[in-house]
Amino acid sequence: MDLFENSIIDLPPGGRLSYHPDWIEAVRADQLFERLSTDLPWKQRPIRLFGKEVMQPRLTSFHGDSGVSYRYSGKTLDAQPWSAELAELRRKLVDQLDCEFNSVLCNLYRDGRDSMGWHADDEKELGTNPVIASVSLGQSRRFRLKPRGEGEALSLDLVHGSLLVMAGDVQHHWLHELPKSSRPMGPRINLTFRSIA
């Protein structure tokens, strides 16, 4: 099922998904994309999948408050300092969502071959019901969710300058992915703001 723009969807049993396609106005979104593309220390990192180490099909950069680290897929990332642009976006999110974020995982998908498989942001250090605020810049990409177990998958195109917020118990009962695409695609930056204990 495709979700509509400006949707607020309840995801059972107690999750909520909200999507705001025009969260950043177009000119500013263009500026942010250009600045973050060139200024962040992007790296392709290895992860462990099914007992084997492989390179992630995307580039990443992790930023946050001093002393914050994030462990996932068998790797620990120590936060780099906030850039001016990332700090600006964090302030806007904190003001609008009335919730704190101490870090952001930045992903750069270079083309349609770069992707993120089915997963949940359910690491223990994210807390019981984490709020994940996901900002998209650049190429529109299809985002999918599915319930753990059986149930219909949901799809949404995340456009340039949009904000997607996952809250409640979404990470405990749902999985999400950014699938590969065979269509010609430009690069996309995804910024997932979170609070790590």
CSV table of C-alpha atoms in Angstrom, one decimal, residues 24-40 42 83-86 88-89 135-138 160-161 189 191:
chain,number,residue,atom,x,y,z
A,24,ILE,CA,12.8,22.1,4.1
A,25,GLU,CA,12.1,24.6,1.3
A,26,ALA,CA,13.7,23.7,-2.0
A,27,VAL,CA,16.5,26.3,-2.3
A,28,ARG,CA,17.7,25.5,1.3
A,29,ALA,CA,17.4,21.7,0.6
A,30,ASP,CA,19.6,22.2,-2.4
A,31,GLN,CA,22.2,24.1,-0.4
A,32,LEU,CA,22.2,21.5,2.4
A,33,PHE,CA,22.7,18.7,-0.1
A,34,GLU,CA,25.6,20.4,-1.8
A,35,ARG,CA,27.3,21.3,1.5
A,36,LEU,CA,26.8,17.9,3.2
A,37,SER,CA,27.9,16.0,0.1
A,38,THR,CA,31.3,17.7,0.1
A,39,ASP,CA,31.9,18.6,3.8
A,40,LEU,CA,31.1,15.4,5.8
A,42,TRP,CA,32.0,10.0,4.2
A,83,SER,CA,28.7,20.5,11.5
A,84,ALA,CA,26.9,23.9,11.3
A,85,GLU,CA,24.3,22.4,8.9
A,86,LEU,CA,23.6,19.3,11.1
A,88,GLU,CA,20.8,23.8,12.5
A,89,LEU,CA,18.6,20.8,11.5
A,135,VAL,CA,15.6,13.9,6.7
A,136,SER,CA,16.0,13.2,3.0
A,137,LEU,CA,18.0,15.3,0.5
A,138,GLY,CA,18.6,14.7,-3.2
A,160,HIS,CA,14.1,16.0,-1.5
A,161,GLY,CA,13.6,18.2,1.7
A,189,ILE,CA,21.5,11.8,1.6
A,191,LEU,CA,20.0,12.0,8.0
